[in-house]
């Protein structure tokens, strides 16, 4: 059985899949107050048939459900509806469960107990990231790595590389001029705006970590290349 809450001022649809009625109602009330159109389902087996008839922007998906569990549903949703954002909701705090949920296609997770404000904030953040990708030019969406500058994220075919602020800044500088060779000194100027004194080895260390993270996500590509005696460049092709 499903329930729907409407907000006339907004057409962004969110599906909540949660078998605890009080929790589902609490999330639905807060999201509706913030302008979302909300539908709630309480059984895992209801989700795929519902999605065949509707197109929500995001699914809040509990892991422990009667019928199909949330992890299975996350994988199937991602296979059939790749543009729908997914936030896993779980009472399990083990890191393996969190990572497994993300590997199966989730964009984020929330652990119980949570505040309704946190749910609203996470939903808005995930939808902003999704929209940033959707608004990118087609050639950029097909690139091996794209940047979400609002969230300071680098995404390798949708997977967050988990870059530090310095690593993100380095990658951003090089991506803005593909094929251009940047000296270590030029990269240092972009890394540290406060003119602190650092060695060129510091740049090499950050580049090494950045390349390692990219290689783990894109083992078949070498997109940051070193030019002996000169510096580094971003060149995803050829």
mmCIF file of C-alpha atoms in Angstrom:
data_model
loop_
_atom_site.group_PDB
_atom_site.id
_atom_site.type_symbol
_atom_site.label_atom_id
_atom_site.label_comp_id
_atom_site.label_asym_id
_atom_site.label_seq_id
_atom_site.Cartn_x
_atom_site.Cartn_y
_atom_site.Cartn_z
ATOM 1 C CA UNK A 1 0.000 0.000 0.000
ATOM 2 C CA UNK A 2 1.250 3.456 -0.861
ATOM 3 C CA UNK A 3 0.468 6.964 0.290
ATOM 4 C CA UNK A 4 1.184 10.190 -1.544
ATOM 5 C CA UNK A 5 1.678 13.713 -0.212
ATOM 6 C CA UNK A 6 1.570 16.546 -2.726
ATOM 7 C CA UNK A 7 3.103 20.010 -2.708
ATOM 8 C CA UNK A 8 1.648 22.173 -5.437
ATOM 9 C CA UNK A 9 4.641 24.518 -5.512
ATOM 10 C CA UNK A 10 7.122 21.826 -6.558
ATOM 11 C CA UNK A 11 7.114 18.929 -8.997
ATOM 12 C CA UNK A 12 10.174 17.105 -7.662
ATOM 13 C CA UNK A 13 8.995 13.615 -6.769
ATOM 14 C CA UNK A 14 10.508 11.502 -3.985
ATOM 15 C CA UNK A 15 9.676 7.877 -3.196
ATOM 16 C CA UNK A 16 10.124 6.693 0.407
ATOM 17 C CA UNK A 17 10.398 2.923 0.875
ATOM 18 C CA UNK A 18 10.133 2.286 4.611
ATOM 19 C CA UNK A 19 8.193 -0.393 6.490
ATOM 20 C CA UNK A 20 7.988 1.521 9.784
ATOM 21 C CA UNK A 21 4.938 3.778 9.333
ATOM 22 C CA UNK A 22 5.986 6.398 11.906
ATOM 23 C CA UNK A 23 9.401 6.869 10.294
ATOM 24 C CA UNK A 24 7.914 6.963 6.798
ATOM 25 C CA UNK A 25 5.318 9.527 7.856
ATOM 26 C CA UNK A 26 7.920 11.695 9.603
ATOM 27 C CA UNK A 27 10.175 11.797 6.539
ATOM 28 C CA UNK A 28 7.221 12.403 4.236
ATOM 29 C CA UNK A 29 5.918 15.291 6.346
ATOM 30 C CA UNK A 30 9.272 17.078 6.394
ATOM 31 C CA UNK A 31 9.923 16.587 2.688
ATOM 32 C CA UNK A 32 6.403 17.751 1.821
ATOM 33 C CA UNK A 33 6.917 20.852 3.957
ATOM 34 C CA UNK A 34 10.012 21.604 1.874
ATOM 35 C CA UNK A 35 8.109 21.377 -1.389
ATOM 36 C CA UNK A 36 8.556 17.782 -2.553
ATOM 37 C CA UNK A 37 5.867 15.464 -3.899
ATOM 38 C CA UNK A 38 6.198 12.352 -1.730
ATOM 39 C CA UNK A 39 4.995 8.775 -2.106
ATOM 40 C CA UNK A 40 5.575 6.097 0.562
ATOM 41 C CA UNK A 41 5.712 2.337 0.106
ATOM 42 C CA UNK A 42 6.099 -0.197 2.912
ATOM 43 C CA UNK A 43 6.996 -3.419 1.088
ATOM 44 C CA UNK A 44 9.990 -4.165 -1.113
ATOM 45 C CA UNK A 45 7.938 -6.066 -3.677
ATOM 46 C CA UNK A 46 5.875 -2.942 -4.421
ATOM 47 C CA UNK A 47 8.794 -0.822 -5.564
ATOM 48 C CA UNK A 48 9.606 -2.004 -9.096
ATOM 49 C CA UNK A 49 5.952 -2.180 -10.243
ATOM 50 C CA UNK A 50 5.447 1.363 -8.894
ATOM 51 C CA UNK A 51 8.543 2.650 -10.684
ATOM 52 C CA UNK A 52 7.290 1.215 -13.968
ATOM 53 C CA UNK A 53 4.390 3.665 -13.722
ATOM 54 C CA UNK A 54 6.114 6.690 -12.124
ATOM 55 C CA UNK A 55 9.358 8.644 -12.423
ATOM 56 C CA UNK A 56 10.614 9.999 -9.080
ATOM 57 C CA UNK A 57 13.793 12.069 -8.934
ATOM 58 C CA UNK A 58 14.984 10.214 -5.836
ATOM 59 C CA UNK A 59 14.263 7.115 -3.758
ATOM 60 C CA UNK A 60 14.833 6.967 0.009
ATOM 61 C CA UNK A 61 15.336 3.243 0.420
ATOM 62 C CA UNK A 62 15.430 1.349 3.714
ATOM 63 C CA UNK A 63 17.752 -1.674 3.703
ATOM 64 C CA UNK A 64 15.618 -3.948 5.897
ATOM 65 C CA UNK A 65 12.299 -4.442 4.153
ATOM 66 C CA UNK A 66 9.699 -7.184 3.877
ATOM 67 C CA UNK A 67 9.918 -8.802 0.458
ATOM 68 C CA UNK A 68 12.861 -7.561 -1.587
ATOM 69 C CA UNK A 69 15.525 -5.976 0.598
ATOM 70 C CA UNK A 70 16.934 -2.521 -0.048
ATOM 71 C CA UNK A 71 20.322 -3.658 -1.367
ATOM 72 C CA UNK A 72 18.700 -5.842 -4.018
ATOM 73 C CA UNK A 73 16.328 -3.038 -4.942
ATOM 74 C CA UNK A 74 19.163 -0.529 -5.183
ATOM 75 C CA UNK A 75 20.969 -2.712 -7.701
ATOM 76 C CA UNK A 76 17.822 -3.315 -9.755
ATOM 77 C CA UNK A 77 16.787 0.341 -9.741
ATOM 78 C CA UNK A 78 20.228 1.380 -10.940
ATOM 79 C CA UNK A 79 20.090 -1.213 -13.739
ATOM 80 C CA UNK A 80 16.683 -0.192 -15.038
ATOM 81 C CA UNK A 81 16.425 3.495 -14.049
ATOM 82 C CA UNK A 82 19.996 4.848 -13.935
ATOM 83 C CA UNK A 83 18.955 8.489 -13.598
ATOM 84 C CA UNK A 84 17.012 8.011 -10.350
ATOM 85 C CA UNK A 85 19.031 9.081 -7.299
ATOM 86 C CA UNK A 86 19.096 6.661 -4.359
ATOM 87 C CA UNK A 87 19.708 7.302 -0.656
ATOM 88 C CA UNK A 88 19.964 4.186 1.510
ATOM 89 C CA UNK A 89 18.442 4.344 4.993
ATOM 90 C CA UNK A 90 19.817 1.839 7.460
ATOM 91 C CA UNK A 91 19.991 0.904 11.139
ATOM 92 C CA UNK A 92 23.124 -1.107 10.370
ATOM 93 C CA UNK A 93 26.237 0.896 11.098
ATOM 94 C CA UNK A 94 28.859 -1.585 9.931
ATOM 95 C CA UNK A 95 31.063 -0.019 7.284
ATOM 96 C CA UNK A 96 30.729 -3.061 5.015
ATOM 97 C CA UNK A 97 26.994 -2.545 4.775
ATOM 98 C CA UNK A 98 27.438 1.131 3.945
ATOM 99 C CA UNK A 99 29.997 0.463 1.230
ATOM 100 C CA UNK A 100 27.985 -2.405 -0.198
ATOM 101 C CA UNK A 101 24.972 -0.145 -0.530
ATOM 102 C CA UNK A 102 26.990 2.468 -2.385
ATOM 103 C CA UNK A 103 28.599 -0.126 -4.659
ATOM 104 C CA UNK A 104 25.161 -1.381 -5.630
ATOM 105 C CA UNK A 105 24.239 2.033 -6.954
ATOM 106 C CA UNK A 106 23.281 4.262 -4.021
ATOM 107 C CA UNK A 107 24.290 7.932 -4.071
ATOM 108 C CA UNK A 108 24.365 8.374 -0.293
ATOM 109 C CA UNK A 109 23.240 6.753 2.942
ATOM 110 C CA UNK A 110 21.620 7.856 6.205
ATOM 111 C CA UNK A 111 21.941 5.938 9.469
ATOM 112 C CA UNK A 112 19.102 5.555 11.962
ATOM 113 C CA UNK A 113 18.390 7.306 14.220
ATOM 114 C CA UNK A 114 18.448 10.503 12.187
ATOM 115 C CA UNK A 115 16.906 13.940 12.344
ATOM 116 C CA UNK A 116 14.297 14.847 9.725
ATOM 117 C CA UNK A 117 16.357 17.956 8.921
ATOM 118 C CA UNK A 118 19.281 15.702 8.007
ATOM 119 C CA UNK A 119 17.060 13.765 5.606
ATOM 120 C CA UNK A 120 15.931 16.954 3.872
ATOM 121 C CA UNK A 121 19.508 18.227 3.650
ATOM 122 C CA UNK A 122 20.793 14.936 2.191
ATOM 123 C CA UNK A 123 17.963 14.783 -0.343
ATOM 124 C CA UNK A 124 18.644 18.332 -1.520
ATOM 125 C CA UNK A 125 22.400 17.707 -1.726
ATOM 126 C CA UNK A 126 22.031 14.520 -3.785
ATOM 127 C CA UNK A 127 19.534 16.145 -6.129
ATOM 128 C CA UNK A 128 21.879 19.112 -6.623
ATOM 129 C CA UNK A 129 24.686 16.730 -7.605
ATOM 130 C CA UNK A 130 22.388 14.819 -9.947
ATOM 131 C CA UNK A 131 21.220 18.041 -11.583
ATOM 132 C CA UNK A 132 24.789 19.242 -11.992
ATOM 133 C CA UNK A 133 25.553 16.122 -14.008
ATOM 134 C CA UNK A 134 22.315 16.359 -15.991
ATOM 135 C CA UNK A 135 23.020 19.985 -16.910
ATOM 136 C CA UNK A 136 26.518 19.215 -18.189
ATOM 137 C CA UNK A 137 27.056 19.166 -21.969
ATOM 138 C CA UNK A 138 26.678 15.722 -23.534
ATOM 139 C CA UNK A 139 30.380 15.468 -24.334
ATOM 140 C CA UNK A 140 31.217 16.307 -20.706
ATOM 141 C CA UNK A 141 28.828 13.672 -19.362
ATOM 142 C CA UNK A 142 30.609 11.071 -21.504
ATOM 143 C CA UNK A 143 34.044 12.140 -20.249
ATOM 144 C CA UNK A 144 35.804 9.682 -17.928
ATOM 145 C CA UNK A 145 35.919 12.275 -15.138
ATOM 146 C CA UNK A 146 33.576 15.203 -14.536
ATOM 147 C CA UNK A 147 33.693 17.802 -11.780
ATOM 148 C CA UNK A 148 30.875 18.897 -9.490
ATOM 149 C CA UNK A 149 32.320 22.176 -8.268
ATOM 150 C CA UNK A 150 29.440 22.934 -5.885
ATOM 151 C CA UNK A 151 30.115 19.725 -3.989
ATOM 152 C CA UNK A 152 33.890 19.699 -4.585
ATOM 153 C CA UNK A 153 33.572 16.255 -6.115
ATOM 154 C CA UNK A 154 35.294 14.504 -8.989
ATOM 155 C CA UNK A 155 33.159 11.733 -10.472
ATOM 156 C CA UNK A 156 34.562 8.874 -12.555
ATOM 157 C CA UNK A 157 31.539 7.669 -14.535
ATOM 158 C CA UNK A 158 29.377 8.714 -11.586
ATOM 159 C CA UNK A 159 31.603 7.324 -8.815
ATOM 160 C CA UNK A 160 32.990 9.831 -6.334
ATOM 161 C CA UNK A 161 36.802 9.672 -6.290
ATOM 162 C CA UNK A 162 36.944 10.987 -2.721
ATOM 163 C CA UNK A 163 39.474 13.736 -3.438
ATOM 164 C CA UNK A 164 40.866 16.107 -0.849
ATOM 165 C CA UNK A 165 40.424 19.851 -1.440
ATOM 166 C CA UNK A 166 43.986 20.166 -2.739
ATOM 167 C CA UNK A 167 43.635 17.147 -5.039
ATOM 168 C CA UNK A 168 40.355 18.514 -6.381
ATOM 169 C CA UNK A 169 41.942 21.895 -7.062
ATOM 170 C CA UNK A 170 44.885 20.302 -8.871
ATOM 171 C CA UNK A 171 42.604 18.230 -11.071
ATOM 172 C CA UNK A 172 40.354 21.208 -11.792
ATOM 173 C CA UNK A 173 43.273 23.354 -12.944
ATOM 174 C CA UNK A 174 44.555 20.697 -15.336
ATOM 175 C CA UNK A 175 41.105 19.780 -16.648
ATOM 176 C CA UNK A 176 40.415 23.393 -17.587
ATOM 177 C CA UNK A 177 43.204 23.166 -20.166
ATOM 178 C CA UNK A 178 43.453 19.599 -21.510
ATOM 179 C CA UNK A 179 46.818 18.892 -23.075
ATOM 180 C CA UNK A 180 48.495 21.926 -21.517
ATOM 181 C CA UNK A 181 51.634 21.150 -19.518
ATOM 182 C CA UNK A 182 51.680 22.763 -16.067
ATOM 183 C CA UNK A 183 54.954 23.216 -14.236
ATOM 184 C CA UNK A 184 55.137 22.283 -10.572
ATOM 185 C CA UNK A 185 55.470 25.969 -9.708
ATOM 186 C CA UNK A 186 52.276 26.814 -11.595
ATOM 187 C CA UNK A 187 50.411 24.022 -9.838
ATOM 188 C CA UNK A 188 51.721 25.188 -6.457
ATOM 189 C CA UNK A 189 50.313 28.643 -7.125
ATOM 190 C CA UNK A 190 46.846 27.113 -7.571
ATOM 191 C CA UNK A 191 47.176 24.730 -4.633
ATOM 192 C CA UNK A 192 48.149 27.298 -2.018
ATOM 193 C CA UNK A 193 46.749 30.790 -2.440
ATOM 194 C CA UNK A 194 48.393 32.039 0.778
ATOM 195 C CA UNK A 195 51.877 32.003 -0.790
ATOM 196 C CA UNK A 196 53.214 29.500 1.714
ATOM 197 C CA UNK A 197 56.576 27.966 0.917
ATOM 198 C CA UNK A 198 56.368 24.328 -0.134
ATOM 199 C CA UNK A 199 58.710 22.087 -2.061
ATOM 200 C CA UNK A 200 58.113 20.702 -5.525
ATOM 201 C CA UNK A 201 58.029 17.276 -3.911
ATOM 202 C CA UNK A 202 54.775 18.336 -2.265
ATOM 203 C CA UNK A 203 53.199 18.700 -5.707
ATOM 204 C CA UNK A 204 54.568 15.313 -6.734
ATOM 205 C CA UNK A 205 53.100 13.749 -3.582
ATOM 206 C CA UNK A 206 49.627 15.185 -4.235
ATOM 207 C CA UNK A 207 49.763 14.177 -7.902
ATOM 208 C CA UNK A 208 50.772 10.641 -6.914
ATOM 209 C CA UNK A 209 47.776 10.328 -4.582
ATOM 210 C CA UNK A 210 45.461 11.853 -7.168
ATOM 211 C CA UNK A 211 46.630 9.458 -9.879
ATOM 212 C CA UNK A 212 46.226 6.503 -7.520
ATOM 213 C CA UNK A 213 42.595 7.403 -6.812
ATOM 214 C CA UNK A 214 41.864 7.865 -10.510
ATOM 215 C CA UNK A 215 43.603 4.584 -11.384
ATOM 216 C CA UNK A 216 41.506 2.692 -8.825
ATOM 217 C CA UNK A 217 38.336 3.940 -10.547
ATOM 218 C CA UNK A 218 39.669 3.928 -14.127
ATOM 219 C CA UNK A 219 42.436 1.309 -14.306
ATOM 220 C CA UNK A 220 42.363 1.258 -18.101
ATOM 221 C CA UNK A 221 43.074 4.978 -18.504
ATOM 222 C CA UNK A 222 45.997 7.266 -17.757
ATOM 223 C CA UNK A 223 44.545 10.753 -17.784
ATOM 224 C CA UNK A 224 47.184 12.649 -15.783
ATOM 225 C CA UNK A 225 50.520 12.369 -17.490
ATOM 226 C CA UNK A 226 53.949 13.449 -16.409
ATOM 227 C CA UNK A 227 56.226 15.257 -18.836
ATOM 228 C CA UNK A 228 59.810 14.580 -17.833
ATOM 229 C CA UNK A 229 61.606 17.677 -16.575
ATOM 230 C CA UNK A 230 58.590 19.934 -17.137
ATOM 231 C CA UNK A 231 55.481 19.016 -15.147
ATOM 232 C CA UNK A 232 52.079 17.427 -15.613
ATOM 233 C CA UNK A 233 49.114 17.578 -17.978
ATOM 234 C CA UNK A 234 45.545 16.299 -18.186
ATOM 235 C CA UNK A 235 45.048 14.291 -21.361
ATOM 236 C CA UNK A 236 42.293 11.653 -21.266
ATOM 237 C CA UNK A 237 42.675 10.665 -24.935
ATOM 238 C CA UNK A 238 45.403 9.231 -27.095
#
